[in-house]
Amino acid sequence: MPNIQRLNTADADFWPRLETLTAWEGVADEAVTAVVRDILARVRTEGDAALLDYTHRFDRLDAACAADLEIPAERLRQALATIPTERRAALETAADRIRAYAERQKLASWTFTEADGSVLGQQVTPLDRVGLYVPGGKAAYPSSVLMNAIPAKVAGVPEVVMVAPTPGGALNDLVLAAAAVAGVDRVFTLGGAQAIAALAYGTATVPRVDKIVGPGNIYVAAAKRQVFGAVGIDMIAGPSEILVVCDGLTDPDWIAMDLFSQAEHDEDAQPILISPDPAFLERVAASIERLLPEMARRDIIEASLCRRAALIQVRDLAEAARVANFIAPEHLELSVEKPEELLPLIRHAGAIFMGRYTAEALGDYCAGPNHVLPTSRTARFSSPLGVYDFQKRTSIIHCSPTGAAALGRTASVLARGEGLTAHARSAELRSQLVDNP
Amino acid sequence: MPNIQRLNTADADFWPRLETLTAWEGVADEAVTAVVRDILARVRTEGDAALLDYTHRFDRLDAACAADLEIPAERLRQALATIPTERRAALETAADRIRAYAERQKLASWTFTEADGSVLGQQVTPLDRVGLYVPGGKAAYPSSVLMNAIPAKVAGVPEVVMVAPTPGGALNDLVLAAAAVAGVDRVFTLGGAQAIAALAYGTATVPRVDKIVGPGNIYVAAAKRQVFGAVGIDMIAGPSEILVVCDGLTDPDWIAMDLFSQAEHDEDAQPILISPDPAFLERVAASIERLLPEMARRDIIEASLCRRAALIQVRDLAEAARVANFIAPEHLELSVEKPEELLPLIRHAGAIFMGRYTAEALGDYCAGPNHVLPTSRTARFSSPLGVYDFQKRTSIIHCSPTGAAALGRTASVLARGEGLTAHARSAELRSQLVDNP
């Protein structure tokens, strides 16, 4: 049975122990970095030929030509038509809710006119083309296809290009059906760093994109980090985490299962429970012990619980909020009687699941908000994936002659203060000021 | 006289030449990366002692203790009180306009209630603490202090910590005055990778921040890239660029001076002019030749013009927009009769300066929109620095029991489709469904 770490805020070494518990270094493996650098360089110079070679080597897939790496749209529609009806309905329900929530996030352009007739504003436009990485094998999640592609389409991105490795040629019909539901425009059977390279630089067959999103293994993460700048990327995710704050009155089986739902993702996933009630912490520990043997992924769950889980006793819920703010969790469940009273104390979290009924799993699939969330304490400074990640802003400045003259006087003083006289003169020319180089 | 490159869209090799002209690889120098890695590691483990040592070595500054590296608030107020009145007024006018524009960018929280009583929303909160890097020496720009610090304060960031190297102890009063005007909370005389390390990891004296913004040399840029993840960072900027699209009817001296105002920043800055009128391109070339000898920074301007400038002839303004969209310029001047007719064709730019009177220099100092803008074609996927960079979003999900039951059925189907049974059971427990592990 898992030996779960116990912490208590009353202990003198609580905060350093909490820091150690939650520390996660996305170790930049030098060997991986070097391998990825070579793959990126080769795809950049050799294009399709390099793609075919790497796909043959890493995915045991022999395509006659690069065009064969594309899955035709008809195949996506066919997947959607042939999966079980119940699953198709669930995908479509989830997609509708994700889309409806995303619509509310959409940024709009604005302008305003000043007294002298000058116009200032901010123009919002979608990205031209976005790449979506979908991992192959055990982590091929149709829900991730919905969560990454739908906000891009809501933003108005004309072309969403998906890449997914298909080791040995095995296609995942649920993933293809999700791509059809989400409105993905093109799909290529490509994976690893070579897929990221193709999206970042373009080849004769794979179009170059402006931003790459989606999860992947360490090679994919290293490749995304290296192409950042040439294209935009989303966050590089660490292991998934859940922090449950409970007043001690929720069914302990519910809480145990919520912790499992995070732990089953991977051995490094981090499930943490905080409660002011020490007896409740023990009841949840007992539920964990009783329920664990029933779980399909019990080995992964047990590893996660032993390595990275904790049961934390606090003095009261206000202190629980302070601990939560330190952790800045990806997922925060406020499993308490009046979550709305606790909410104002929370400054940092990816998503907050309020009340006893809001299981995190609902948010993972279909509540509407995105399940791509900041991990490893990065919710201190970053946000869930959203429509805004597929839009960008452009400042608009349109000075009237009067406005230009007034601004020109201020700009001239500051530019000369910085020793930038061409700036000053450029402003002065419009202000009809005397030239004074 | 500068030999400026001429391009014409009618030439067969136009697009490849344009790609070569605008390519900029932010070369990741291996030696710099290694030096920076050592500095970061040492500050992280040794804290203040390492800071004092590096500051002694690199900035020839001997502080008795780390606390002496802080510039007291009184010193900032004193700088503001003693700079020339005209400069103080210009700083305050610029700050007021930057603040007024930033207020309009502020994101607000929202929620909505569904028919079954479930609540969904997005909570917006400011970052706790932000670090602002201000370069020393020739590139110490008070305008950058305003542009970086004011949006953070408008976002509601409680603590803005500025670091600026003061080689040999020389303080720049205009920079300190700008910090006072912008509401910067603390200032340390620190620079280089060691300053970035102190902000990212914290020391006994320098508080750890959540995000670091501001320009710097290659050591600073490399350090920001390496600490990204532990803290947020803004974009890593390439050389500054201006693209002027002109119908041929603006005073060629004005356009020449606008090109100079970009070129005077640095030898790698990129000034480009596009016009459908070949005679106008030659008139601007003549203005450049005539005005250049008068310019204080003529050597830098000439180097930039020879290395990276271009005069581009196009068929018409619609084609000019296509070229502009390829370049995705940091600054785009639409120096034409009806800029509002050209605007809808522009998809990618950091900031657009509309009409003949809107010199880019006005935007650099005091028009209101931020002068920190995406460079090197990154406006394809990124935005000007803004209030939104100092705010983050948290998803809110509060399911009613009825809502949880309905969502639970969808989540259960999808979770089982992905083989994640703990997710399914966590959702089912709230849906009162029969357990089926």
CSV table of C-alpha atoms in Angstrom, one decimal, chain A residues 19 25 30 37 44 86-87 89-91 93-94 97 100-101 104-105 107 110-112 114 120-123 125-128 138 140-144 146 174 208-211 225-226 228-233 235-236 250 253-255 257-258 260-262 264-265 291 294-297 301 333 335 339-340 343-344 346-370 373 376-384 388-389 391-401 403-404 407-427 429-432 435 437, chain B residues 19 25 30 37 44 86-87 89-91 93-94 97 100-101 104-105 107 110-112 114 120-123 125-128 138 140-144 146 174 208-211 225-226 228-233 235-236 250 253-255 257-258 260-262 264-265 291 294-297 301 333 335 339-340 343-344 346-370 373 376-384 388-389 391-401 403-404 407-427 429-432 435 437:
chain,number,residue,atom,x,y,z
A,19,GLU,CA,9.2,23.5,-1.7
A,25,GLU,CA,13.1,20.7,-12.8
A,30,GLU,CA,22.2,17.5,-23.0
A,37,ARG,CA,19.4,19.9,-32.8
A,44,ARG,CA,15.5,22.3,-42.3
A,86,GLU,CA,-22.2,6.9,-27.8
A,87,ARG,CA,-18.6,8.1,-28.3
A,89,ALA,CA,-22.2,11.9,-29.2
A,90,ALA,CA,-19.8,12.5,-26.3
A,91,LEU,CA,-17.2,14.0,-28.6
A,93,THR,CA,-21.2,17.3,-26.8
A,94,ALA,CA,-17.7,18.1,-25.4
A,97,ARG,CA,-19.2,23.1,-24.8
A,100,ALA,CA,-19.2,27.9,-26.4
A,101,TYR,CA,-16.8,28.7,-23.6
A,104,ARG,CA,-16.5,34.1,-24.6
A,105,GLN,CA,-12.7,34.4,-24.5
A,107,LEU,CA,-10.6,39.3,-28.0
A,110,TRP,CA,-11.1,48.5,-30.3
A,111,THR,CA,-10.2,52.1,-31.1
A,112,PHE,CA,-11.0,55.5,-29.6
A,114,GLU,CA,-9.0,61.8,-28.8
A,120,LEU,CA,-5.6,55.1,-30.9
A,121,GLY,CA,-6.5,51.4,-30.8
A,122,GLN,CA,-5.7,47.8,-30.8
A,123,GLN,CA,-6.4,45.5,-33.8
A,125,THR,CA,-6.2,39.3,-35.8
A,126,PRO,CA,-5.9,35.5,-35.8
A,127,LEU,CA,-2.7,33.6,-36.6
A,128,ASP,CA,-2.5,32.4,-40.2
A,138,LYS,CA,-0.7,5.4,-24.9
A,140,ALA,CA,-3.1,9.6,-27.7
A,141,TYR,CA,-6.0,11.6,-26.2
A,142,PRO,CA,-8.9,12.7,-28.4
A,143,SER,CA,-9.8,15.2,-25.7
A,144,SER,CA,-6.5,17.0,-26.3
A,146,LEU,CA,-10.5,19.1,-29.1
A,174,LEU,CA,-11.0,8.2,-31.8
A,208,ARG,CA,5.2,26.0,-42.3
A,209,VAL,CA,3.1,27.2,-39.3
A,210,ASP,CA,3.2,30.3,-37.1
A,211,LYS,CA,2.7,28.6,-33.7
A,225,ARG,CA,12.1,24.9,-27.0
A,226,GLN,CA,14.7,25.1,-29.8
A,228,PHE,CA,10.8,29.0,-30.2
A,229,GLY,CA,11.4,32.3,-31.8
A,230,ALA,CA,11.1,31.0,-35.4
A,231,VAL,CA,7.5,30.1,-34.4
A,232,GLY,CA,5.5,30.6,-31.3
A,233,ILE,CA,4.9,27.7,-28.8
A,235,MET,CA,4.0,26.2,-22.5
A,236,ILE,CA,6.3,23.3,-22.0
A,250,THR,CA,-16.9,15.4,1.3
A,253,ASP,CA,-14.0,7.9,-1.6
A,254,TRP,CA,-14.8,10.9,-3.9
A,255,ILE,CA,-11.6,12.6,-2.9
A,257,MET,CA,-10.8,8.9,-6.7
A,258,ASP,CA,-10.0,12.5,-7.6
A,260,PHE,CA,-6.3,8.8,-8.5
A,261,SER,CA,-7.6,10.5,-11.6
A,262,GLN,CA,-4.5,12.7,-11.5
A,264,GLU,CA,-3.1,7.6,-13.2
A,265,HIS,CA,-1.7,10.0,-15.8
A,291,LEU,CA,-9.9,1.5,-3.7
A,294,GLU,CA,-9.6,-2.1,-8.0
A,295,MET,CA,-8.0,0.4,-10.3
A,296,ALA,CA,-6.9,-0.6,-13.9
A,297,ARG,CA,-3.8,1.6,-13.7
A,301,ILE,CA,-1.2,5.4,-9.4
A,333,GLU,CA,-10.5,21.5,-6.2
A,335,SER,CA,-14.3,20.7,-2.0
A,339,PRO,CA,-16.3,27.6,-2.1
A,340,GLU,CA,-17.2,31.1,-3.1
A,343,LEU,CA,-12.2,31.8,-3.9
A,344,PRO,CA,-11.2,35.4,-3.2
A,346,ILE,CA,-6.9,32.2,-4.2
A,347,ARG,CA,-4.4,34.1,-6.3
A,348,HIS,CA,-2.7,31.4,-8.4
A,349,ALA,CA,-4.2,28.3,-10.1
A,350,GLY,CA,-4.7,27.0,-13.6
A,351,ALA,CA,-8.3,26.0,-13.0
A,352,ILE,CA,-10.5,26.0,-9.9
A,353,PHE,CA,-13.1,23.3,-9.4
A,354,MET,CA,-15.7,24.7,-7.0
A,355,GLY,CA,-17.7,22.6,-4.5
A,356,ARG,CA,-18.1,18.9,-3.8
A,357,TYR,CA,-19.7,18.1,-7.2
A,358,THR,CA,-17.2,19.5,-9.5
A,359,ALA,CA,-14.8,16.6,-10.1
A,360,GLU,CA,-11.6,17.7,-11.9
A,361,ALA,CA,-12.4,15.0,-14.5
A,362,LEU,CA,-15.4,17.0,-15.7
A,363,GLY,CA,-13.0,19.8,-16.6
A,364,ASP,CA,-10.7,17.4,-18.3
A,365,TYR,CA,-13.3,16.5,-20.9
A,366,CYS,CA,-16.4,18.6,-21.3
A,367,ALA,CA,-17.1,21.3,-18.8
A,368,GLY,CA,-16.0,23.9,-21.4
A,369,PRO,CA,-12.8,25.5,-20.1
A,370,ASN,CA,-9.5,24.2,-21.5
A,373,LEU,CA,-3.2,24.4,-18.0
A,376,SER,CA,4.9,23.2,-12.0
A,377,ARG,CA,3.9,26.4,-10.3
A,378,THR,CA,3.8,28.4,-13.5
A,379,ALA,CA,0.2,29.5,-12.8
A,380,ARG,CA,2.0,32.2,-10.9
A,381,PHE,CA,2.6,33.9,-14.3
A,382,SER,CA,0.7,32.0,-17.0
A,383,SER,CA,-2.8,31.1,-18.1
A,384,PRO,CA,-4.8,28.2,-19.5
A,388,TYR,CA,-6.3,34.5,-27.0
A,389,ASP,CA,-3.3,32.2,-27.7
A,391,GLN,CA,-5.0,35.8,-31.7
A,392,LYS,CA,-2.5,38.6,-31.6
A,393,ARG,CA,-2.7,42.3,-31.1
A,394,THR,CA,-1.4,45.2,-33.3
A,395,SER,CA,-1.3,48.7,-31.9
A,396,ILE,CA,-2.9,51.4,-34.0
A,397,ILE,CA,-1.8,55.0,-33.9
A,398,HIS,CA,-3.3,57.6,-36.3
A,399,CYS,CA,-2.3,61.2,-35.3
A,400,SER,CA,-4.1,64.2,-36.6
A,401,PRO,CA,-1.7,67.1,-37.6
A,403,GLY,CA,-2.0,65.6,-32.3
A,404,ALA,CA,1.3,65.0,-34.1
A,407,LEU,CA,3.1,64.6,-29.2
A,408,GLY,CA,6.1,65.7,-31.2
A,409,ARG,CA,7.1,68.3,-28.6
A,410,THR,CA,7.1,65.6,-25.8
A,411,ALA,CA,8.8,63.0,-28.0
A,412,SER,CA,11.5,65.5,-29.0
A,413,VAL,CA,12.4,66.3,-25.4
A,414,LEU,CA,12.6,62.7,-24.4
A,415,ALA,CA,14.5,61.6,-27.6
A,416,ARG,CA,17.1,64.3,-27.0
A,417,GLY,CA,17.4,63.2,-23.4
A,418,GLU,CA,18.3,59.8,-24.7
A,419,GLY,CA,20.7,61.1,-27.3
A,420,LEU,CA,18.5,59.9,-30.2
A,421,THR,CA,18.4,62.9,-32.5
A,422,ALA,CA,17.0,61.2,-35.6
A,423,HIS,CA,14.0,60.3,-33.4
A,424,ALA,CA,13.7,63.9,-32.3
A,425,ARG,CA,14.0,65.3,-35.8
A,426,SER,CA,11.5,62.8,-37.2
A,427,ALA,CA,9.0,64.0,-34.6
A,429,LEU,CA,9.4,67.6,-38.8
A,430,ARG,CA,5.7,66.8,-38.2
A,431,SER,CA,5.5,69.4,-35.4
A,432,GLN,CA,6.8,72.1,-37.7
A,435,ASP,CA,15.3,71.8,-37.0
A,437,PRO,CA,20.3,68.6,-35.3
B,19,GLU,CA,13.5,36.2,-47.1
B,25,GLU,CA,18.9,34.2,-36.4
B,30,GLU,CA,27.6,28.3,-27.1
B,37,ARG,CA,24.8,28.8,-17.0
B,44,ARG,CA,21.3,30.3,-7.1
B,86,GLU,CA,11.1,70.3,-19.3
B,87,ARG,CA,12.2,66.7,-19.1
B,89,ALA,CA,7.1,67.4,-17.7
B,90,ALA,CA,7.8,65.3,-20.8
B,91,LEU,CA,8.2,62.1,-18.7
B,93,THR,CA,3.0,63.6,-20.1
B,94,ALA,CA,4.3,60.4,-21.6
B,97,ARG,CA,-0.6,58.7,-22.0
B,100,ALA,CA,-4.4,55.9,-20.1
B,101,TYR,CA,-3.9,53.5,-23.1
B,104,ARG,CA,-8.0,50.1,-21.8
B,105,GLN,CA,-6.1,46.9,-22.2
B,107,LEU,CA,-8.6,42.2,-18.7
B,110,TRP,CA,-16.3,37.1,-16.1
B,111,THR,CA,-18.7,34.3,-15.2
B,112,PHE,CA,-21.9,33.0,-16.5
B,114,GLU,CA,-26.0,27.8,-17.2
B,120,LEU,CA,-18.4,28.8,-15.6
B,121,GLY,CA,-16.0,31.7,-15.8
B,122,GLN,CA,-12.5,33.1,-16.0
B,123,GLN,CA,-10.9,34.9,-13.1
B,125,THR,CA,-5.5,38.2,-11.3
B,126,PRO,CA,-2.2,40.2,-11.4
B,127,LEU,CA,1.2,38.7,-11.0
B,128,ASP,CA,2.6,39.0,-7.4
B,138,LYS,CA,24.4,53.8,-23.9
B,140,ALA,CA,19.8,53.2,-20.7
B,141,TYR,CA,16.4,54.5,-21.9
B,142,PRO,CA,14.0,56.2,-19.5
B,143,SER,CA,11.3,55.6,-22.0
B,144,SER,CA,11.8,51.8,-21.6
B,146,LEU,CA,7.9,53.8,-18.5
B,174,LEU,CA,16.7,60.4,-16.1
B,208,ARG,CA,12.3,36.4,-6.2
B,209,VAL,CA,9.9,37.6,-9.0
B,210,ASP,CA,7.4,35.8,-11.1
B,211,LYS,CA,8.2,37.3,-14.5
B,225,ARG,CA,16.1,32.1,-22.0
B,226,GLN,CA,17.6,29.8,-19.4
B,228,PHE,CA,12.2,30.7,-18.6
B,229,GLY,CA,10.0,28.2,-16.9
B,230,ALA,CA,11.1,29.0,-13.4
B,231,VAL,CA,9.8,32.5,-14.1
B,232,GLY,CA,7.9,34.0,-17.0
B,233,ILE,CA,9.8,36.2,-19.5
B,235,MET,CA,10.0,38.1,-25.8
B,236,ILE,CA,13.7,37.9,-26.6
B,250,THR,CA,5.0,62.3,-48.4
B,253,ASP,CA,12.9,64.2,-46.0
B,254,TRP,CA,10.2,63.0,-43.5
B,255,ILE,CA,10.6,59.4,-44.7
B,257,MET,CA,14.3,60.8,-41.1
B,258,ASP,CA,11.9,58.0,-40.2
B,260,PHE,CA,17.2,57.1,-39.8
B,261,SER,CA,15.3,57.0,-36.5
B,262,GLN,CA,15.3,53.3,-36.7
B,264,GLU,CA,20.3,55.0,-35.3
B,265,HIS,CA,19.4,52.4,-32.7
B,291,LEU,CA,20.7,64.5,-44.5
B,294,GLU,CA,24.1,66.1,-40.4
B,295,MET,CA,23.2,63.3,-38.1
B,296,ALA,CA,24.9,62.8,-34.7
B,297,ARG,CA,24.8,59.0,-35.0
B,301,ILE,CA,22.9,54.9,-39.3
B,333,GLU,CA,4.2,53.3,-41.2
B,335,SER,CA,2.4,57.0,-45.1
B,339,PRO,CA,-4.4,54.6,-44.6
B,340,GLU,CA,-7.8,53.3,-43.4
B,343,LEU,CA,-5.4,48.8,-43.0
B,344,PRO,CA,-7.8,45.9,-43.6
B,346,ILE,CA,-2.5,44.2,-43.0
B,347,ARG,CA,-2.6,41.0,-41.0
B,348,HIS,CA,0.8,41.1,-39.2
B,349,ALA,CA,2.6,44.0,-37.5
B,350,GLY,CA,3.6,45.1,-34.0
B,351,ALA,CA,2.3,48.6,-34.4
B,352,ILE,CA,0.8,50.5,-37.3
B,353,PHE,CA,1.5,54.3,-37.7
B,354,MET,CA,-1.3,55.6,-39.9
B,355,GLY,CA,-1.0,58.6,-42.3
B,356,ARG,CA,1.8,61.0,-43.0
B,357,TYR,CA,1.8,62.7,-39.6
B,358,THR,CA,2.2,59.7,-37.5
B,359,ALA,CA,6.0,59.4,-37.2
B,360,GLU,CA,7.1,56.2,-35.5
B,361,ALA,CA,9.1,58.2,-33.0
B,362,LEU,CA,5.8,59.5,-31.5
B,363,GLY,CA,4.9,55.9,-30.7
B,364,ASP,CA,8.4,55.3,-29.2
B,365,TYR,CA,7.8,57.9,-26.5
B,366,CYS,CA,4.4,59.2,-25.8
B,367,ALA,CA,1.5,58.3,-28.2
B,368,GLY,CA,0.3,55.7,-25.5
B,369,PRO,CA,0.7,52.2,-27.0
B,370,ASN,CA,3.7,50.3,-25.9
B,373,LEU,CA,7.0,45.2,-29.9
B,376,SER,CA,12.1,39.5,-36.5
B,377,ARG,CA,8.8,38.5,-38.0
B,378,THR,CA,7.4,37.3,-34.7
B,379,ALA,CA,4.4,39.7,-35.0
B,380,ARG,CA,3.0,36.7,-37.0
B,381,PHE,CA,2.2,35.1,-33.6
B,382,SER,CA,2.9,37.7,-30.9
B,383,SER,CA,1.8,41.0,-29.6
B,384,PRO,CA,3.0,44.3,-28.1
B,388,TYR,CA,-2.3,41.5,-20.3
B,389,ASP,CA,1.3,40.3,-19.9
B,391,GLN,CA,-2.3,39.5,-15.6
B,392,LYS,CA,-3.1,35.8,-15.8
B,393,ARG,CA,-6.4,33.9,-16.1
B,394,THR,CA,-7.8,31.1,-14.0
B,395,SER,CA,-10.7,29.0,-15.2
B,396,ILE,CA,-13.6,28.7,-12.8
B,397,ILE,CA,-16.0,25.7,-12.9
B,398,HIS,CA,-18.8,25.3,-10.3
B,399,CYS,CA,-21.1,22.5,-11.2
B,400,SER,CA,-24.6,22.1,-9.7
B,401,PRO,CA,-25.5,18.5,-8.8
B,403,GLY,CA,-24.9,19.8,-14.1
B,404,ALA,CA,-22.3,17.4,-12.6
B,407,LEU,CA,-21.3,16.3,-17.6
B,408,GLY,CA,-20.4,13.1,-15.8
B,409,ARG,CA,-22.0,10.9,-18.4
B,410,THR,CA,-20.1,12.6,-21.2
B,411,ALA,CA,-16.8,12.6,-19.3
B,412,SER,CA,-17.2,9.0,-18.4
B,413,VAL,CA,-17.6,7.9,-22.0
B,414,LEU,CA,-14.6,9.9,-23.2
B,415,ALA,CA,-12.4,8.8,-20.2
B,416,ARG,CA,-13.2,5.2,-20.8
B,417,GLY,CA,-12.4,5.8,-24.5
B,418,GLU,CA,-9.0,7.0,-23.4
B,419,GLY,CA,-8.5,4.1,-21.0
B,420,LEU,CA,-8.5,6.5,-18.0
B,421,THR,CA,-10.9,4.7,-15.6
B,422,ALA,CA,-10.1,6.7,-12.5
B,423,HIS,CA,-11.2,9.8,-14.4
B,424,ALA,CA,-14.3,8.0,-15.4
B,425,ARG,CA,-15.1,6.8,-11.9
B,426,SER,CA,-14.4,10.2,-10.3
B,427,ALA,CA,-17.0,11.7,-12.7
B,429,LEU,CA,-19.4,9.1,-8.4
B,430,ARG,CA,-21.0,12.6,-8.8
B,431,SER,CA,-23.3,11.3,-11.4
B,432,GLN,CA,-24.7,8.6,-9.2
B,435,ASP,CA,-19.6,2.0,-10.5
B,437,PRO,CA,-14.2,-0.3,-12.7
